[in-house]
């Protein structure tokens, strides 16, 4: 369930639903959309995405030949307390019942290609505090902590295998279009990504607590951060850590 603490965070995020409607939504505009509703739909609730259809005629012009086989592809974003096995069983059961109701003589096959458990982390963990300090130092403003869905099952596997906190630290822009045809990564963010990494390792070295990070690092100086990314990169990797 959504807590009052989480709900309050949406009010301070750098997001404008009207701008999102103009620049990112095609076709009909989102109705009764607010920052909170739009971001929750994108970040914290399950989603169903249709990715494509194989076999059917999709080129321009008319076509009267019926394909002998048609395949549809879709994905479901899971959230905590959902499992791939349970989701697969429910989806398969629903699709098969709907197919049976059609009375079609053709066969239906439902197959899950791959799936992974949902993952979410504690953003008040010292690991996130260190990352937030690094981003603030390099970009000049605190980061917005998001819950953007993605297919990165290794995050959960690393957390389970090591018993340690896992952090995803993106440095790209929200309009980079990851994995799309026109995917981009601004040069300034490529350089800053390396600076963030070096600064993050230094911030990690300063953490104290029940399980301190035993890292010996020389902190990047203001001069390092002003140079091209390589120098901050080299400086950051002079750290030696014991986990």
mmCIF file of C-alpha atoms in Angstrom:
data_model
loop_
_atom_site.group_PDB
_atom_site.id
_atom_site.type_symbol
_atom_site.label_atom_id
_atom_site.label_comp_id
_atom_site.label_asym_id
_atom_site.label_seq_id
_atom_site.Cartn_x
_atom_site.Cartn_y
_atom_site.Cartn_z
ATOM 1 C CA UNK A 1 0.000 0.000 0.000
ATOM 2 C CA UNK A 2 1.010 3.610 -0.557
ATOM 3 C CA UNK A 3 2.180 5.252 2.653
ATOM 4 C CA UNK A 4 1.716 8.928 3.503
ATOM 5 C CA UNK A 5 5.509 9.279 3.542
ATOM 6 C CA UNK A 6 5.820 7.954 -0.004
ATOM 7 C CA UNK A 7 2.885 10.011 -1.256
ATOM 8 C CA UNK A 8 4.501 13.192 0.058
ATOM 9 C CA UNK A 9 7.643 12.577 -2.032
ATOM 10 C CA UNK A 10 5.742 12.939 -5.305
ATOM 11 C CA UNK A 11 4.927 16.560 -4.519
ATOM 12 C CA UNK A 12 8.603 17.607 -4.605
ATOM 13 C CA UNK A 13 9.720 15.753 -7.735
ATOM 14 C CA UNK A 14 10.836 17.741 -10.771
ATOM 15 C CA UNK A 15 8.002 16.589 -13.042
ATOM 16 C CA UNK A 16 5.306 18.460 -14.977
ATOM 17 C CA UNK A 17 2.396 16.325 -16.155
ATOM 18 C CA UNK A 18 1.305 18.980 -18.674
ATOM 19 C CA UNK A 19 4.740 18.951 -20.298
ATOM 20 C CA UNK A 20 4.659 15.144 -20.246
ATOM 21 C CA UNK A 21 1.313 15.240 -22.061
ATOM 22 C CA UNK A 22 2.707 17.556 -24.740
ATOM 23 C CA UNK A 23 6.041 15.835 -25.359
ATOM 24 C CA UNK A 24 5.707 12.143 -24.474
ATOM 25 C CA UNK A 25 2.078 11.105 -24.912
ATOM 26 C CA UNK A 26 0.886 10.284 -28.432
ATOM 27 C CA UNK A 27 -2.763 10.194 -29.434
ATOM 28 C CA UNK A 28 -5.319 10.868 -26.708
ATOM 29 C CA UNK A 29 -4.063 12.892 -23.760
ATOM 30 C CA UNK A 30 -4.083 11.503 -20.244
ATOM 31 C CA UNK A 31 -7.361 12.414 -18.559
ATOM 32 C CA UNK A 32 -7.547 13.753 -15.014
ATOM 33 C CA UNK A 33 -3.796 13.275 -14.787
ATOM 34 C CA UNK A 34 -1.796 14.592 -11.854
ATOM 35 C CA UNK A 35 1.900 14.308 -11.097
ATOM 36 C CA UNK A 36 1.173 11.737 -8.413
ATOM 37 C CA UNK A 37 -1.170 9.546 -10.472
ATOM 38 C CA UNK A 38 1.037 9.607 -13.568
ATOM 39 C CA UNK A 39 4.266 8.774 -11.750
ATOM 40 C CA UNK A 40 2.674 6.061 -9.634
ATOM 41 C CA UNK A 41 1.366 4.415 -12.796
ATOM 42 C CA UNK A 42 4.848 4.578 -14.320
ATOM 43 C CA UNK A 43 6.795 3.587 -11.226
ATOM 44 C CA UNK A 44 5.022 1.591 -8.548
ATOM 45 C CA UNK A 45 2.040 -0.309 -10.017
ATOM 46 C CA UNK A 46 1.984 -3.362 -12.319
ATOM 47 C CA UNK A 47 1.849 -2.572 -16.035
ATOM 48 C CA UNK A 48 0.909 -4.446 -19.198
ATOM 49 C CA UNK A 49 2.850 -3.475 -22.334
ATOM 50 C CA UNK A 50 2.204 -4.780 -25.855
ATOM 51 C CA UNK A 51 5.446 -5.031 -27.847
ATOM 52 C CA UNK A 52 4.500 -6.478 -31.222
ATOM 53 C CA UNK A 53 2.691 -8.979 -33.436
ATOM 54 C CA UNK A 54 4.424 -11.495 -35.710
ATOM 55 C CA UNK A 55 2.881 -13.231 -38.703
ATOM 56 C CA UNK A 56 0.108 -10.780 -39.527
ATOM 57 C CA UNK A 57 0.447 -8.469 -42.534
ATOM 58 C CA UNK A 58 1.598 -5.061 -41.343
ATOM 59 C CA UNK A 59 3.003 -3.383 -44.484
ATOM 60 C CA UNK A 60 1.114 -0.606 -46.303
ATOM 61 C CA UNK A 61 -1.681 -1.677 -48.645
ATOM 62 C CA UNK A 62 -4.426 -4.303 -48.647
ATOM 63 C CA UNK A 63 -3.820 -8.020 -48.155
ATOM 64 C CA UNK A 64 -6.410 -10.792 -48.337
ATOM 65 C CA UNK A 65 -4.244 -13.790 -47.421
ATOM 66 C CA UNK A 66 -4.787 -15.003 -43.842
ATOM 67 C CA UNK A 67 -1.596 -15.927 -41.950
ATOM 68 C CA UNK A 68 -1.305 -19.524 -40.760
ATOM 69 C CA UNK A 69 0.268 -18.426 -37.488
ATOM 70 C CA UNK A 70 0.183 -15.197 -35.492
ATOM 71 C CA UNK A 71 2.185 -14.457 -32.354
ATOM 72 C CA UNK A 72 1.728 -11.573 -29.964
ATOM 73 C CA UNK A 73 4.328 -10.313 -27.509
ATOM 74 C CA UNK A 74 3.606 -8.494 -24.260
ATOM 75 C CA UNK A 75 5.204 -8.019 -20.879
ATOM 76 C CA UNK A 76 3.929 -7.424 -17.364
ATOM 77 C CA UNK A 77 5.914 -5.398 -14.877
ATOM 78 C CA UNK A 78 5.768 -7.040 -11.486
ATOM 79 C CA UNK A 79 5.903 -5.327 -8.132
ATOM 80 C CA UNK A 80 6.865 -6.695 -4.692
ATOM 81 C CA UNK A 81 4.703 -9.611 -3.517
ATOM 82 C CA UNK A 82 4.158 -10.743 -7.121
ATOM 83 C CA UNK A 83 5.972 -13.835 -8.431
ATOM 84 C CA UNK A 84 6.660 -14.876 -12.005
ATOM 85 C CA UNK A 85 5.159 -18.332 -11.471
ATOM 86 C CA UNK A 86 1.906 -16.961 -10.055
ATOM 87 C CA UNK A 87 1.658 -14.262 -12.747
ATOM 88 C CA UNK A 88 2.271 -16.805 -15.507
ATOM 89 C CA UNK A 89 -0.413 -19.133 -14.115
ATOM 90 C CA UNK A 90 -3.021 -16.367 -13.841
ATOM 91 C CA UNK A 91 -2.309 -14.915 -17.290
ATOM 92 C CA UNK A 92 -2.322 -18.342 -18.945
ATOM 93 C CA UNK A 93 -5.582 -19.323 -17.249
ATOM 94 C CA UNK A 94 -7.274 -16.073 -18.303
ATOM 95 C CA UNK A 95 -6.132 -16.221 -21.926
ATOM 96 C CA UNK A 96 -7.115 -19.867 -22.279
ATOM 97 C CA UNK A 97 -10.576 -19.194 -20.844
ATOM 98 C CA UNK A 98 -11.104 -16.283 -23.243
ATOM 99 C CA UNK A 99 -9.908 -18.389 -26.174
ATOM 100 C CA UNK A 100 -12.241 -21.220 -25.235
ATOM 101 C CA UNK A 101 -15.155 -18.785 -25.130
ATOM 102 C CA UNK A 102 -14.497 -17.877 -28.770
ATOM 103 C CA UNK A 103 -15.038 -21.470 -29.840
ATOM 104 C CA UNK A 104 -12.131 -21.274 -32.280
ATOM 105 C CA UNK A 105 -10.912 -24.443 -33.978
ATOM 106 C CA UNK A 106 -7.363 -23.154 -33.896
ATOM 107 C CA UNK A 107 -4.866 -23.878 -31.139
ATOM 108 C CA UNK A 108 -3.607 -21.353 -28.617
ATOM 109 C CA UNK A 109 -0.186 -21.571 -26.980
ATOM 110 C CA UNK A 110 0.822 -19.283 -24.117
ATOM 111 C CA UNK A 111 4.497 -19.232 -23.195
ATOM 112 C CA UNK A 112 6.491 -17.086 -20.791
ATOM 113 C CA UNK A 113 9.915 -16.477 -22.321
ATOM 114 C CA UNK A 114 11.542 -15.249 -19.131
ATOM 115 C CA UNK A 115 10.658 -13.623 -15.839
ATOM 116 C CA UNK A 116 12.295 -12.299 -12.716
ATOM 117 C CA UNK A 117 11.274 -11.297 -9.203
ATOM 118 C CA UNK A 118 10.351 -7.715 -8.418
ATOM 119 C CA UNK A 119 12.937 -5.654 -6.573
ATOM 120 C CA UNK A 120 12.766 -2.448 -4.568
ATOM 121 C CA UNK A 121 15.338 -1.068 -2.168
ATOM 122 C CA UNK A 122 15.426 1.179 0.882
ATOM 123 C CA UNK A 123 16.357 4.677 -0.202
ATOM 124 C CA UNK A 124 17.273 5.675 3.375
ATOM 125 C CA UNK A 125 20.102 3.125 3.401
ATOM 126 C CA UNK A 126 23.601 4.653 3.839
ATOM 127 C CA UNK A 127 24.490 3.365 0.364
ATOM 128 C CA UNK A 128 21.813 5.654 -1.099
ATOM 129 C CA UNK A 129 22.877 8.518 1.140
ATOM 130 C CA UNK A 130 26.402 8.237 -0.300
ATOM 131 C CA UNK A 131 25.078 8.123 -3.866
ATOM 132 C CA UNK A 132 22.822 11.137 -3.268
ATOM 133 C CA UNK A 133 25.770 13.129 -1.929
ATOM 134 C CA UNK A 134 27.845 12.193 -4.991
ATOM 135 C CA UNK A 135 25.115 13.235 -7.439
ATOM 136 C CA UNK A 136 24.556 16.492 -5.569
ATOM 137 C CA UNK A 137 28.276 17.286 -5.652
ATOM 138 C CA UNK A 138 28.645 16.642 -9.394
ATOM 139 C CA UNK A 139 25.315 17.949 -10.733
ATOM 140 C CA UNK A 140 24.803 20.717 -8.197
ATOM 141 C CA UNK A 141 21.359 19.576 -7.000
ATOM 142 C CA UNK A 142 19.971 16.604 -5.059
ATOM 143 C CA UNK A 143 18.689 13.673 -7.150
ATOM 144 C CA UNK A 144 15.054 12.656 -7.460
ATOM 145 C CA UNK A 145 14.687 9.094 -6.162
ATOM 146 C CA UNK A 146 12.528 7.204 -8.660
ATOM 147 C CA UNK A 147 10.975 3.747 -8.930
ATOM 148 C CA UNK A 148 11.189 3.389 -12.686
ATOM 149 C CA UNK A 149 10.408 -0.170 -13.756
ATOM 150 C CA UNK A 150 12.960 -2.118 -15.766
ATOM 151 C CA UNK A 151 14.214 -5.593 -16.592
ATOM 152 C CA UNK A 152 17.310 -5.879 -14.403
ATOM 153 C CA UNK A 153 16.929 -9.198 -12.541
ATOM 154 C CA UNK A 154 20.615 -9.189 -11.566
ATOM 155 C CA UNK A 155 19.838 -6.510 -8.946
ATOM 156 C CA UNK A 156 17.798 -8.978 -6.909
ATOM 157 C CA UNK A 157 20.268 -11.789 -7.478
ATOM 158 C CA UNK A 158 23.154 -9.663 -6.199
ATOM 159 C CA UNK A 159 21.171 -8.588 -3.142
ATOM 160 C CA UNK A 160 20.239 -12.202 -2.328
ATOM 161 C CA UNK A 161 23.733 -13.582 -2.987
ATOM 162 C CA UNK A 162 25.663 -10.970 -1.002
ATOM 163 C CA UNK A 163 23.137 -9.943 1.617
ATOM 164 C CA UNK A 164 24.118 -6.342 0.922
ATOM 165 C CA UNK A 165 22.266 -3.272 -0.291
ATOM 166 C CA UNK A 166 22.149 -2.833 -4.083
ATOM 167 C CA UNK A 167 21.990 0.549 -5.774
ATOM 168 C CA UNK A 168 21.091 1.480 -9.352
ATOM 169 C CA UNK A 169 22.730 4.811 -10.144
ATOM 170 C CA UNK A 170 21.607 6.177 -13.536
ATOM 171 C CA UNK A 171 23.152 9.305 -15.006
ATOM 172 C CA UNK A 172 21.172 9.570 -18.221
ATOM 173 C CA UNK A 173 18.323 11.965 -18.974
ATOM 174 C CA UNK A 174 14.653 11.002 -18.839
ATOM 175 C CA UNK A 175 14.320 11.611 -22.585
ATOM 176 C CA UNK A 176 17.289 9.455 -23.658
ATOM 177 C CA UNK A 177 14.930 6.726 -24.909
ATOM 178 C CA UNK A 178 16.828 3.727 -23.575
ATOM 179 C CA UNK A 179 16.732 0.745 -25.997
ATOM 180 C CA UNK A 180 14.652 2.749 -28.505
ATOM 181 C CA UNK A 181 15.598 3.381 -32.148
ATOM 182 C CA UNK A 182 16.898 6.882 -31.376
ATOM 183 C CA UNK A 183 18.541 6.113 -28.051
ATOM 184 C CA UNK A 184 21.008 8.782 -26.945
ATOM 185 C CA UNK A 185 23.323 9.687 -24.078
ATOM 186 C CA UNK A 186 24.361 13.329 -23.797
ATOM 187 C CA UNK A 187 28.136 13.835 -23.712
ATOM 188 C CA UNK A 188 27.930 15.946 -20.571
ATOM 189 C CA UNK A 189 26.218 13.067 -18.784
ATOM 190 C CA UNK A 190 28.843 10.585 -19.986
ATOM 191 C CA UNK A 191 31.518 12.767 -18.412
ATOM 192 C CA UNK A 192 29.497 13.391 -15.273
ATOM 193 C CA UNK A 193 28.785 9.676 -14.912
ATOM 194 C CA UNK A 194 32.476 9.008 -14.414
ATOM 195 C CA UNK A 195 32.739 11.886 -11.957
ATOM 196 C CA UNK A 196 29.748 10.543 -10.015
ATOM 197 C CA UNK A 197 31.373 7.111 -9.797
ATOM 198 C CA UNK A 198 34.612 8.499 -8.376
ATOM 199 C CA UNK A 199 32.787 10.739 -5.916
ATOM 200 C CA UNK A 200 30.422 7.923 -4.913
ATOM 201 C CA UNK A 201 33.344 5.625 -4.043
ATOM 202 C CA UNK A 202 34.785 8.384 -1.885
ATOM 203 C CA UNK A 203 31.441 8.923 -0.111
ATOM 204 C CA UNK A 204 31.157 5.175 0.482
ATOM 205 C CA UNK A 205 34.578 5.238 2.160
ATOM 206 C CA UNK A 206 33.275 7.743 4.726
ATOM 207 C CA UNK A 207 30.332 5.607 5.858
ATOM 208 C CA UNK A 208 30.318 4.226 9.391
ATOM 209 C CA UNK A 209 27.897 1.840 11.041
ATOM 210 C CA UNK A 210 27.288 -1.817 11.898
ATOM 211 C CA UNK A 211 28.872 -2.888 8.607
ATOM 212 C CA UNK A 212 31.307 -0.144 7.609
ATOM 213 C CA UNK A 213 32.682 0.024 4.126
ATOM 214 C CA UNK A 214 36.437 -0.546 4.448
ATOM 215 C CA UNK A 215 37.576 1.624 1.556
ATOM 216 C CA UNK A 216 40.675 3.753 1.320
ATOM 217 C CA UNK A 217 40.142 6.436 -1.316
ATOM 218 C CA UNK A 218 41.671 9.755 -2.242
ATOM 219 C CA UNK A 219 38.684 12.109 -2.665
ATOM 220 C CA UNK A 220 38.256 13.795 -6.068
ATOM 221 C CA UNK A 221 39.188 17.460 -5.800
ATOM 222 C CA UNK A 222 37.332 20.383 -7.364
ATOM 223 C CA UNK A 223 40.064 20.403 -10.009
ATOM 224 C CA UNK A 224 39.461 16.706 -10.760
ATOM 225 C CA UNK A 225 35.739 17.261 -11.160
ATOM 226 C CA UNK A 226 36.362 20.078 -13.644
ATOM 227 C CA UNK A 227 38.507 17.894 -15.908
ATOM 228 C CA UNK A 228 37.291 15.457 -18.585
ATOM 229 C CA UNK A 229 35.846 12.250 -17.184
ATOM 230 C CA UNK A 230 38.957 10.110 -17.475
ATOM 231 C CA UNK A 231 40.801 11.878 -14.699
ATOM 232 C CA UNK A 232 37.986 11.567 -12.170
ATOM 233 C CA UNK A 233 37.604 7.945 -13.305
ATOM 234 C CA UNK A 234 41.269 7.149 -12.649
ATOM 235 C CA UNK A 235 41.172 8.915 -9.304
ATOM 236 C CA UNK A 236 38.070 7.014 -8.184
ATOM 237 C CA UNK A 237 39.573 3.647 -9.011
ATOM 238 C CA UNK A 238 42.538 4.204 -6.730
ATOM 239 C CA UNK A 239 40.183 3.043 -3.976
ATOM 240 C CA UNK A 240 40.805 -0.302 -2.287
ATOM 241 C CA UNK A 241 37.761 -1.777 -0.559
ATOM 242 C CA UNK A 242 36.968 -4.820 1.540
ATOM 243 C CA UNK A 243 33.280 -5.742 1.555
#
